[in-house]
Short mmCIF file of C-alpha atoms in Angstrom, two decimals:
data_model
loop_
_atom_site.label_atom_id
_atom_site.label_comp_id
_atom_site.label_asym_id
_atom_site.label_seq_id
_atom_site.Cartn_x
_atom_site.Cartn_y
_atom_site.Cartn_z
CA UNK A 95 -81.97 4.70 23.49
CA UNK A 96 -78.58 3.84 23.97
CA UNK A 97 -77.22 7.43 24.86
CA UNK A 98 -73.55 6.82 25.30
CA UNK A 99 -71.64 5.36 22.45
CA UNK A 100 -69.85 2.25 22.83
CA UNK A 101 -66.26 3.44 22.07
CA UNK A 102 -66.57 6.21 24.75
CA UNK A 103 -67.73 3.57 27.19
CA UNK A 104 -64.77 1.67 25.96
CA UNK A 105 -62.22 4.30 26.53
CA UNK A 106 -63.68 5.58 29.93
CA UNK A 107 -63.39 1.82 31.22
CA UNK A 108 -59.94 1.71 30.00
CA UNK A 109 -58.73 4.94 31.79
CA UNK A 110 -59.83 3.87 34.95
CA UNK A 111 -58.94 0.47 34.83
CA UNK A 112 -55.46 1.79 33.69
CA UNK A 113 -55.20 4.68 36.22
CA UNK A 114 -55.84 1.94 39.07
CA UNK A 115 -53.38 -0.77 37.66
CA UNK A 116 -50.61 1.70 37.49
CA UNK A 117 -51.21 2.78 41.12
CA UNK A 118 -50.85 -0.76 42.11
CA UNK A 119 -48.26 -1.47 40.01
CA UNK A 120 -46.41 1.19 41.74
CA UNK A 121 -47.02 0.05 45.34
CA UNK A 122 -46.48 -3.74 44.19
CA UNK A 123 -43.50 -2.46 42.57
CA UNK A 124 -41.56 -0.58 45.27
CA UNK A 125 -41.95 -3.86 47.76
CA UNK A 126 -41.05 -6.01 45.18
CA UNK A 127 -37.93 -4.22 44.41
CA UNK A 128 -37.24 -3.26 48.15
CA UNK A 129 -37.81 -7.23 48.70
CA UNK A 130 -35.46 -8.28 46.14
CA UNK A 131 -32.90 -5.93 46.96
CA UNK A 132 -32.58 -6.92 50.28
CA UNK A 133 -32.59 -10.81 49.57
CA UNK A 134 -29.53 -10.08 46.79
CA UNK A 135 -27.80 -8.14 50.10
CA UNK A 136 -28.50 -10.90 52.61
CA UNK A 137 -30.89 -8.91 54.57
CA UNK A 138 -34.72 -9.13 54.81
CA UNK A 139 -35.95 -6.20 53.49
CA UNK A 140 -39.07 -4.47 54.42
CA UNK A 141 -40.42 -6.80 57.29
CA UNK A 142 -42.60 -5.19 60.37
CA UNK A 143 -45.43 -3.60 58.59
CA UNK A 144 -47.81 -6.20 57.62
CA UNK A 145 -47.08 -9.64 56.53
CA UNK A 146 -43.47 -9.74 55.59
CA UNK A 147 -43.89 -5.79 55.11
CA UNK A 148 -46.54 -5.90 52.57
CA UNK A 149 -48.54 -2.77 53.61
CA UNK A 150 -45.12 -1.12 53.70
CA UNK A 151 -45.22 0.71 50.34
CA UNK A 152 -48.82 2.16 51.33
CA UNK A 153 -47.33 3.71 54.44
CA UNK A 154 -44.35 5.08 52.09
CA UNK A 155 -47.27 6.46 49.96
CA UNK A 156 -48.98 8.20 52.78
CA UNK A 157 -45.74 9.68 54.15
CA UNK A 158 -45.11 11.35 50.89
CA UNK A 159 -48.59 13.02 50.79
CA UNK A 160 -47.54 14.05 54.30
CA UNK A 161 -44.20 15.78 53.38
CA UNK A 162 -43.67 19.30 53.30
CA UNK A 163 -43.47 20.09 49.31
CA UNK A 164 -39.98 22.03 49.16
CA UNK A 165 -38.61 24.55 46.20
CA UNK A 166 -35.53 25.84 46.71
CA UNK A 167 -34.36 29.55 46.74
CA UNK A 168 -33.84 31.07 43.19
CA UNK A 169 -35.60 27.83 41.76
CA UNK A 170 -38.18 28.67 38.47
CA UNK A 171 -41.44 28.07 40.21
CA UNK A 172 -43.25 27.18 37.19
CA UNK A 173 -40.77 24.92 35.64
CA UNK A 174 -39.93 23.04 38.54
CA UNK A 175 -43.60 21.90 39.20
CA UNK A 176 -44.13 21.82 35.37
CA UNK A 177 -41.48 18.42 35.79
CA UNK A 178 -42.98 16.02 38.04
CA UNK A 179 -46.38 16.59 36.01
CA UNK A 180 -44.64 16.24 32.75
CA UNK A 181 -43.12 12.91 33.81
CA UNK A 182 -46.36 11.26 34.61
CA UNK A 183 -48.78 12.79 32.12
CA UNK A 184 -47.95 10.61 29.20
CA UNK A 185 -47.77 7.50 31.14
CA UNK A 186 -51.55 6.34 31.01
CA UNK A 187 -51.64 7.38 27.26
CA UNK A 188 -48.99 4.97 26.51
CA UNK A 189 -50.93 1.91 28.42
CA UNK A 190 -53.74 3.03 25.56
CA UNK A 191 -52.25 0.76 22.72
CA UNK A 192 -51.19 -2.39 24.60
CA UNK A 193 -52.81 -5.55 23.91
CA UNK A 194 -53.29 -7.40 27.29
CA UNK A 195 -55.66 -10.13 25.59
CA UNK A 196 -57.30 -11.19 22.73
CA UNK A 197 -59.28 -7.83 22.35
CA UNK A 198 -58.73 -6.79 25.47
CA UNK A 199 -57.27 -3.79 24.83
CA UNK A 200 -58.93 0.03 24.91
CA UNK A 201 -58.23 0.97 21.38
CA UNK A 202 -56.85 -1.10 18.35
CA UNK A 203 -54.66 1.82 17.34
CA UNK A 204 -53.19 0.75 13.90
CA UNK A 205 -50.18 3.07 15.09
CA UNK A 206 -49.91 1.96 18.61
CA UNK A 207 -46.16 1.28 18.25
CA UNK A 208 -45.47 4.70 17.20
CA UNK A 209 -48.36 6.27 19.78
CA UNK A 210 -45.93 4.76 22.31
CA UNK A 211 -42.46 5.45 20.87
CA UNK A 212 -43.60 9.34 20.35
CA UNK A 213 -45.10 9.50 23.75
CA UNK A 214 -42.36 7.82 26.04
CA UNK A 215 -39.90 10.52 24.48
CA UNK A 216 -41.70 12.95 26.74
CA UNK A 217 -39.92 11.61 29.45
CA UNK A 218 -36.70 13.08 28.80
CA UNK A 219 -38.08 16.54 28.68
CA UNK A 220 -39.30 16.25 32.57
CA UNK A 221 -35.88 15.14 33.34
CA UNK A 222 -34.10 17.99 31.71
CA UNK A 223 -36.78 20.53 33.25
CA UNK A 224 -36.17 19.31 36.59
CA UNK A 225 -32.68 19.42 36.70
CA UNK A 226 -32.38 22.79 35.12
CA UNK A 227 -35.17 24.53 36.99
CA UNK A 228 -34.13 23.24 40.70
CA UNK A 229 -31.06 25.65 40.78
CA UNK A 230 -28.93 22.67 41.55
CA UNK A 231 -25.54 21.68 40.65
CA UNK A 232 -26.39 18.05 41.09
CA UNK A 233 -29.43 18.59 39.20
CA UNK A 234 -28.48 20.30 36.31
CA UNK A 235 -25.69 17.49 36.20
CA UNK A 236 -28.58 14.68 36.04
CA UNK A 237 -29.93 16.74 33.64
CA UNK A 238 -27.23 16.93 31.05
CA UNK A 239 -26.59 13.04 31.56
CA UNK A 240 -30.44 12.38 31.39
CA UNK A 241 -30.27 14.09 27.73
CA UNK A 242 -26.85 12.41 26.74
CA UNK A 243 -28.80 9.27 27.44
CA UNK A 244 -31.67 9.56 25.88
CA UNK A 245 -29.41 10.73 22.15
CA UNK A 246 -27.59 7.28 23.01
CA UNK A 247 -30.31 4.73 23.25
CA UNK A 248 -33.37 6.08 21.16
CA UNK A 249 -32.15 5.13 17.61
CA UNK A 250 -31.18 1.44 18.81
CA UNK A 251 -34.66 0.88 20.14
CA UNK A 252 -35.97 2.24 17.10
CA UNK A 253 -33.98 0.00 14.99
CA UNK A 254 -34.58 -3.03 17.19
CA UNK A 255 -38.57 -2.49 16.95
CA UNK A 256 -38.31 -1.60 13.45
CA UNK A 257 -37.12 -5.08 12.70
CA UNK A 258 -40.34 -6.72 13.87
CA UNK A 259 -42.45 -4.79 11.74
CA UNK A 260 -40.78 -5.31 9.20
CA UNK A 261 -41.39 -9.19 9.75
CA UNK A 262 -44.83 -8.30 10.76
CA UNK A 263 -45.59 -5.73 8.29
CA UNK A 264 -47.51 -3.57 10.95
CA UNK A 265 -46.95 -1.11 13.35
CA UNK A 266 -50.40 -2.15 15.31
CA UNK A 267 -49.08 -4.16 18.46
CA UNK A 268 -51.89 -6.27 18.55
CA UNK A 269 -51.39 -7.64 14.74
CA UNK A 270 -47.86 -8.22 15.71
CA UNK A 271 -48.97 -10.55 18.44
CA UNK A 272 -51.79 -12.28 16.48
CA UNK A 273 -48.69 -13.36 13.94
CA UNK A 274 -46.98 -15.24 16.69
CA UNK A 275 -48.24 -18.78 17.79
CA UNK A 276 -48.79 -20.79 21.36
CA UNK A 277 -45.55 -22.07 21.78
CA UNK A 278 -42.15 -20.56 22.53
CA UNK A 279 -40.34 -21.63 19.10
CA UNK A 280 -43.45 -19.58 17.58
CA UNK A 281 -42.34 -16.40 18.99
CA UNK A 282 -40.44 -13.53 17.50
CA UNK A 283 -37.42 -13.87 20.21
CA UNK A 284 -36.91 -17.19 18.02
CA UNK A 285 -36.38 -15.12 14.66
CA UNK A 286 -35.18 -12.12 16.46
CA UNK A 287 -32.83 -12.53 19.22
CA UNK A 288 -30.46 -9.86 18.41
CA UNK A 289 -33.11 -7.43 18.21
CA UNK A 290 -34.57 -8.66 21.41
CA UNK A 291 -31.30 -8.05 23.37
CA UNK A 292 -30.88 -4.64 21.57
CA UNK A 293 -34.29 -3.87 22.82
CA UNK A 294 -33.55 -4.80 26.27
CA UNK A 295 -30.35 -3.15 26.37
CA UNK A 296 -31.72 -0.24 25.27
CA UNK A 297 -34.89 -0.44 27.51
CA UNK A 298 -32.91 -0.29 30.49
CA UNK A 299 -31.23 2.95 29.03
CA UNK A 300 -34.74 4.56 28.14
CA UNK A 301 -35.95 3.81 32.14
CA UNK A 302 -32.91 5.13 33.20
CA UNK A 303 -32.62 1.65 34.98
CA UNK A 304 -29.32 0.47 36.48
CA UNK A 305 -26.85 -0.21 35.50
CA UNK A 306 -27.55 2.98 33.01
CA UNK A 307 -29.14 4.96 35.66
CA UNK A 308 -26.42 8.00 35.00
CA UNK A 309 -29.38 10.67 35.23
CA UNK A 310 -29.83 9.73 38.86
CA UNK A 311 -26.54 8.02 39.90
CA UNK A 312 -27.16 7.90 43.78
CA UNK A 313 -23.67 7.46 44.86
CA UNK A 314 -22.16 9.98 42.90
CA UNK A 315 -24.74 13.00 42.13
CA UNK A 316 -26.99 12.32 45.54
CA UNK A 317 -30.38 11.75 43.45
CA UNK A 318 -29.23 13.67 40.12
CA UNK A 319 -32.16 15.33 38.45
CA UNK A 320 -34.57 15.34 41.34
CA UNK A 321 -32.27 16.19 44.33
CA UNK A 322 -34.81 19.08 45.44
CA UNK A 323 -37.80 17.12 44.99
CA UNK A 324 -39.44 16.30 48.16
CA UNK A 325 -42.32 14.26 49.25
CA UNK A 326 -44.80 13.58 46.27
CA UNK A 327 -42.76 15.82 43.70
CA UNK A 328 -40.17 12.62 44.48
CA UNK A 329 -43.12 10.38 44.13
CA UNK A 330 -44.36 11.05 40.79
CA UNK A 331 -41.46 10.46 39.02
CA UNK A 332 -41.26 7.17 41.16
CA UNK A 333 -44.50 6.23 40.04
CA UNK A 334 -43.71 7.35 36.47
CA UNK A 335 -40.20 5.40 36.38
CA UNK A 336 -42.06 2.24 37.32
CA UNK A 337 -45.20 2.74 35.06
CA UNK A 338 -42.70 3.36 32.00
CA UNK A 339 -40.53 -0.09 33.10
CA UNK A 340 -43.96 -1.85 32.78
CA UNK A 341 -44.76 0.10 29.16
CA UNK A 342 -41.38 -0.90 27.62
CA UNK A 343 -41.48 -4.54 29.15
CA UNK A 344 -45.23 -4.84 27.79
CA UNK A 345 -43.80 -3.87 24.39
CA UNK A 346 -40.67 -6.26 24.71
CA UNK A 347 -43.61 -9.00 25.64
CA UNK A 348 -45.95 -8.14 22.62
CA UNK A 349 -42.88 -7.84 20.17
CA UNK A 350 -40.64 -10.71 21.10
CA UNK A 351 -42.67 -12.87 23.45
CA UNK A 352 -45.87 -13.84 22.00
CA UNK A 353 -47.84 -11.31 24.05
CA UNK A 354 -51.13 -13.14 25.32
CA UNK A 355 -50.10 -16.48 23.52
CA UNK A 356 -49.29 -19.31 25.71
CA UNK A 357 -50.45 -23.04 26.38
CA UNK A 358 -53.26 -24.02 28.65
CA UNK A 359 -53.76 -20.71 30.93
CA UNK A 360 -55.96 -17.82 29.74
CA UNK A 361 -54.46 -15.04 27.45
CA UNK A 362 -54.26 -12.18 30.21
CA UNK A 363 -52.55 -14.52 32.67
CA UNK A 364 -49.81 -15.20 30.17
CA UNK A 365 -49.32 -11.86 29.16
CA UNK A 366 -49.14 -10.39 33.33
CA UNK A 367 -46.87 -13.52 33.75
CA UNK A 368 -44.51 -12.51 30.73
CA UNK A 369 -44.47 -9.16 31.93
CA UNK A 370 -43.84 -9.79 35.33
CA UNK A 371 -41.03 -11.96 34.40
CA UNK A 372 -39.41 -9.63 32.34
CA UNK A 373 -39.62 -6.87 35.35
CA UNK A 374 -38.08 -8.96 38.08
CA UNK A 375 -35.00 -9.56 35.33
CA UNK A 376 -34.84 -5.66 35.27
CA UNK A 377 -34.91 -5.33 39.09
CA UNK A 378 -32.16 -8.08 39.22
CA UNK A 379 -30.12 -6.62 36.59
CA UNK A 380 -30.44 -3.32 38.60
CA UNK A 381 -29.08 -5.03 41.83
CA UNK A 382 -26.41 -7.06 40.16
CA UNK A 383 -24.58 -4.84 37.73
CA UNK A 384 -22.46 -1.76 38.73
CA UNK A 385 -23.18 1.75 36.76
CA UNK A 386 -21.73 2.28 33.71
CA UNK A 387 -19.46 5.53 33.21
CA UNK A 388 -20.38 8.21 31.18
CA UNK A 389 -18.62 7.87 28.06
CA UNK A 390 -18.81 4.28 28.39
CA UNK A 391 -22.38 4.43 28.05
CA UNK A 392 -21.90 6.39 24.70
CA UNK A 393 -19.57 3.95 23.18
CA UNK A 394 -21.97 0.81 24.05
CA UNK A 395 -24.45 2.35 21.72
CA UNK A 396 -22.55 4.12 19.03
CA UNK A 397 -20.25 1.50 18.19
CA UNK A 398 -21.95 -1.40 19.35
CA UNK A 399 -25.75 -1.68 19.51
CA UNK A 400 -26.21 1.01 16.44
CA UNK A 401 -24.11 -1.25 14.04
CA UNK A 402 -25.89 -4.21 15.00
CA UNK A 403 -29.17 -2.65 15.02
CA UNK A 404 -28.46 -1.73 11.66
CA UNK A 405 -26.80 -4.86 10.05
CA UNK A 406 -30.04 -6.73 11.79
CA UNK A 407 -32.72 -4.50 9.99
CA UNK A 408 -30.60 -5.24 6.98
CA UNK A 409 -30.94 -8.89 7.50
CA UNK A 410 -34.29 -9.03 8.09
CA UNK A 411 -35.16 -7.10 5.28
CA UNK A 412 -33.29 -10.03 3.09
CA UNK A 413 -34.86 -12.72 4.36
CA UNK A 414 -38.63 -11.04 4.57
CA UNK A 415 -37.82 -10.95 0.75
CA UNK A 416 -36.13 -14.29 0.49
CA UNK A 417 -39.16 -15.87 2.29
CA UNK A 418 -41.61 -14.16 -0.30
CA UNK A 419 -39.65 -16.05 -3.39
CA UNK A 420 -39.21 -19.45 -1.30
CA UNK B 33 -58.03 15.69 9.41
CA UNK B 34 -61.20 13.91 11.03
CA UNK B 35 -61.21 13.64 14.59
CA UNK B 36 -61.60 10.31 15.28
CA UNK B 37 -61.96 8.36 18.86
CA UNK B 38 -58.39 7.79 19.18
CA UNK B 39 -57.75 11.49 18.96
CA UNK B 40 -60.42 11.92 21.96
CA UNK B 41 -58.82 8.87 23.78
CA UNK B 42 -55.54 10.65 23.63
CA UNK B 43 -57.20 13.90 24.81
CA UNK B 44 -59.18 12.07 27.63
CA UNK B 45 -55.90 10.05 28.65
CA UNK B 46 -53.68 13.26 28.71
CA UNK B 47 -56.31 14.63 30.87
CA UNK B 48 -56.30 11.51 33.38
CA UNK B 49 -52.60 11.74 33.30
CA UNK B 50 -53.23 15.20 34.62
CA UNK B 51 -55.90 14.69 37.45
CA UNK B 52 -53.47 11.33 38.23
CA UNK B 53 -50.71 13.76 38.73
CA UNK B 54 -52.16 16.94 39.96
CA UNK B 55 -54.62 15.08 42.65
CA UNK B 56 -51.63 13.83 45.05
CA UNK B 57 -49.50 17.18 44.20
CA UNK B 58 -52.70 19.47 45.75
CA UNK B 59 -53.51 17.13 48.51
CA UNK B 60 -49.80 16.83 49.69
CA UNK B 61 -50.21 20.52 49.20
CA UNK B 62 -53.21 20.85 51.34
CA UNK B 63 -52.04 18.54 54.44
CA UNK B 64 -48.22 19.06 54.51
CA UNK B 65 -46.47 20.99 56.77
CA UNK B 66 -45.14 24.38 55.89
CA UNK B 67 -42.23 25.15 57.75
CA UNK B 68 -39.91 27.96 56.21
CA UNK B 69 -37.21 30.40 57.41
CA UNK B 70 -33.51 29.71 58.01
CA UNK B 71 -31.61 27.97 55.65
CA UNK B 72 -34.58 25.43 54.64
CA UNK B 73 -34.49 27.12 51.03
CA UNK B 74 -30.69 26.66 50.19
CA UNK B 75 -30.05 24.49 47.12
CA UNK B 76 -28.65 20.70 48.26
CA UNK B 77 -25.09 20.42 48.17
CA UNK B 78 -24.65 17.77 50.92
CA UNK B 79 -24.35 20.37 53.86
CA UNK B 80 -22.03 22.74 52.18
CA UNK B 81 -23.19 26.61 51.36
CA UNK B 82 -23.39 26.62 47.45
CA UNK B 83 -20.54 28.42 45.77
CA UNK B 84 -22.31 30.46 42.70
CA UNK B 85 -25.23 29.62 41.21
CA UNK B 86 -25.93 26.76 39.01
CA UNK B 87 -27.08 28.56 35.93
CA UNK B 88 -23.74 28.88 34.50
CA UNK B 89 -21.97 28.09 31.20
CA UNK B 90 -21.33 24.36 31.69
CA UNK B 91 -19.46 22.05 28.71
CA UNK B 92 -21.74 19.74 26.85
CA UNK B 93 -19.05 17.65 25.80
CA UNK B 94 -21.43 15.26 23.69
CA UNK B 95 -22.84 17.90 21.32
CA UNK B 96 -21.31 16.06 18.51
CA UNK B 97 -23.54 12.89 19.63
CA UNK B 98 -26.73 15.33 19.78
CA UNK B 99 -26.13 16.68 16.02
CA UNK B 100 -25.45 12.91 15.04
CA UNK B 101 -28.95 11.70 17.07
CA UNK B 102 -30.82 14.55 15.33
CA UNK B 103 -29.56 13.37 11.52
CA UNK B 104 -30.42 9.41 12.40
CA UNK B 105 -33.59 10.28 14.30
CA UNK B 106 -35.07 11.96 11.15
CA UNK B 107 -34.01 9.17 8.94
CA UNK B 108 -34.90 6.35 10.95
CA UNK B 109 -38.27 7.88 11.19
CA UNK B 110 -39.18 7.49 7.47
CA UNK B 111 -38.63 3.53 7.78
CA UNK B 112 -41.81 3.22 9.58
CA UNK B 113 -43.91 4.28 6.60
CA UNK B 114 -41.81 1.59 4.93
CA UNK B 115 -42.51 -1.18 7.52
CA UNK B 116 -46.37 -1.10 7.24
CA UNK B 117 -45.91 -1.77 3.37
CA UNK B 118 -42.61 -3.31 3.14
CA UNK B 119 -44.28 -7.18 2.95
CA UNK B 120 -46.89 -6.21 0.10
CA UNK B 121 -44.07 -5.02 -2.42
CA UNK B 122 -43.04 -7.34 -5.00
CA UNK B 123 -39.40 -7.90 -6.77
CA UNK B 124 -36.10 -7.19 -5.47
CA UNK B 125 -36.49 -2.95 -5.68
CA UNK B 126 -37.44 -2.35 -2.60
CA UNK B 127 -34.74 -4.45 -1.04
CA UNK B 128 -31.99 -2.56 -2.81
CA UNK B 129 -33.80 0.62 -1.72
CA UNK B 130 -33.68 -0.54 1.60
CA UNK B 131 -29.89 -1.57 1.36
CA UNK B 132 -29.15 1.79 -0.07
CA UNK B 133 -30.83 3.58 2.87
CA UNK B 134 -29.18 1.37 5.64
CA UNK B 135 -25.52 1.69 3.59
CA UNK B 136 -25.74 5.43 3.93
CA UNK B 137 -26.72 5.22 7.60
CA UNK B 138 -24.27 2.74 7.93
CA UNK B 139 -21.25 4.92 5.93
CA UNK B 140 -22.13 7.86 8.41
CA UNK B 141 -21.12 5.75 11.58
CA UNK B 142 -18.15 4.51 9.82
CA UNK B 143 -17.30 8.21 8.64
CA UNK B 144 -17.31 9.19 12.80
CA UNK B 145 -15.99 6.32 13.80
CA UNK B 146 -12.91 6.87 11.91
CA UNK B 147 -12.82 10.68 12.04
CA UNK B 148 -12.57 9.64 15.78
CA UNK B 149 -15.67 11.31 17.43
CA UNK B 150 -16.38 7.96 19.27
CA UNK B 151 -12.97 7.94 21.13
CA UNK B 152 -12.63 9.58 24.66
CA UNK B 153 -10.74 11.94 25.45
CA UNK B 154 -12.20 13.52 21.95
CA UNK B 155 -9.74 13.93 19.18
CA UNK B 156 -12.04 16.39 17.19
CA UNK B 157 -13.96 19.27 18.72
#
């Protein structure tokens, strides 16, 4: 009687919901970022199209579709067009294990954290391909910096995430959330403040956001690795960046900020609120702090974040054992 | 290995991502103008004619970091299975093993720090 298995239905509904929300997030985030940037610089931001410029991102998206797809002379055509597709390819998959509410996730993946960390590594590959294949010197410099940045920020990120999973004893995001409580003092941020700080700093580097937007660096490298991309090629990189921001903030919410837990309001609302707050924080950071220099970036990571993360993990392991005997 | 729902979900989501990325590109290919000729295909270098190709020999002066990264990344990967079982273990022996593992990692950082790998301009090459 029941021809379609429940799991398959669940996966397809999740896929459609995630695809729709990624599109919406892209549109909303473009508007929010331009509006916040505008007000920080004491100008109104997008204003003319629609009430308070709300329709502006939609017009921008349509405009991007209508623009010619350029490829510079002498570029590698296969790699050049592979790069934007590859940038977006893993994005939907990254949303797969995210628990938005109690039981409200596409699949309960017991290695969800590892899945996200593994597939988010593909983003670097697309930066490298885009910069290399476009036969442009700015692009090449941007790609080289992108790889250096990935080399710098991957390990503190992994170590800070590991500290939480040592406490929870699981790599399942939903399980980590379930162990936390309703009130802010029951969240993991109270026991792991250092890990949270390291995670946020590394996440800024991981998503190529300012002050660590070295691969893009519009004031020195024109647009860095995507200098030669016009129209939709550029649009895909942009959309992938915003989607990656959401994933990073969602993981931070699930691991450190109690996920869907919160008083009075229903769970998914709390989850969205917390993710939005973190996203706003990232936007504020971008428009407040200047870009770090290339060698400063490597020094911040290897001299500060990595030793702190190792010490934090060791202390966590110690206290987990201590709690067992106490 | 058994083919589970997770594998199917991963494949479906990757296909979904491909369609989501490819759709607008194909749409753009169909509706966008196709002007050519002149210097339109010239790599963009702020209006100047590019001097030489960009696929040249290029000093990657962070390759020591890349080597370090490779070693650290593989090491950290070993900690993921440990994280899932650590709470269930008994006694202080697991902590001692963790301590030795992380201590060796920390020693590597101290060694490279002392050797001057992290100072710019670099002393060692």
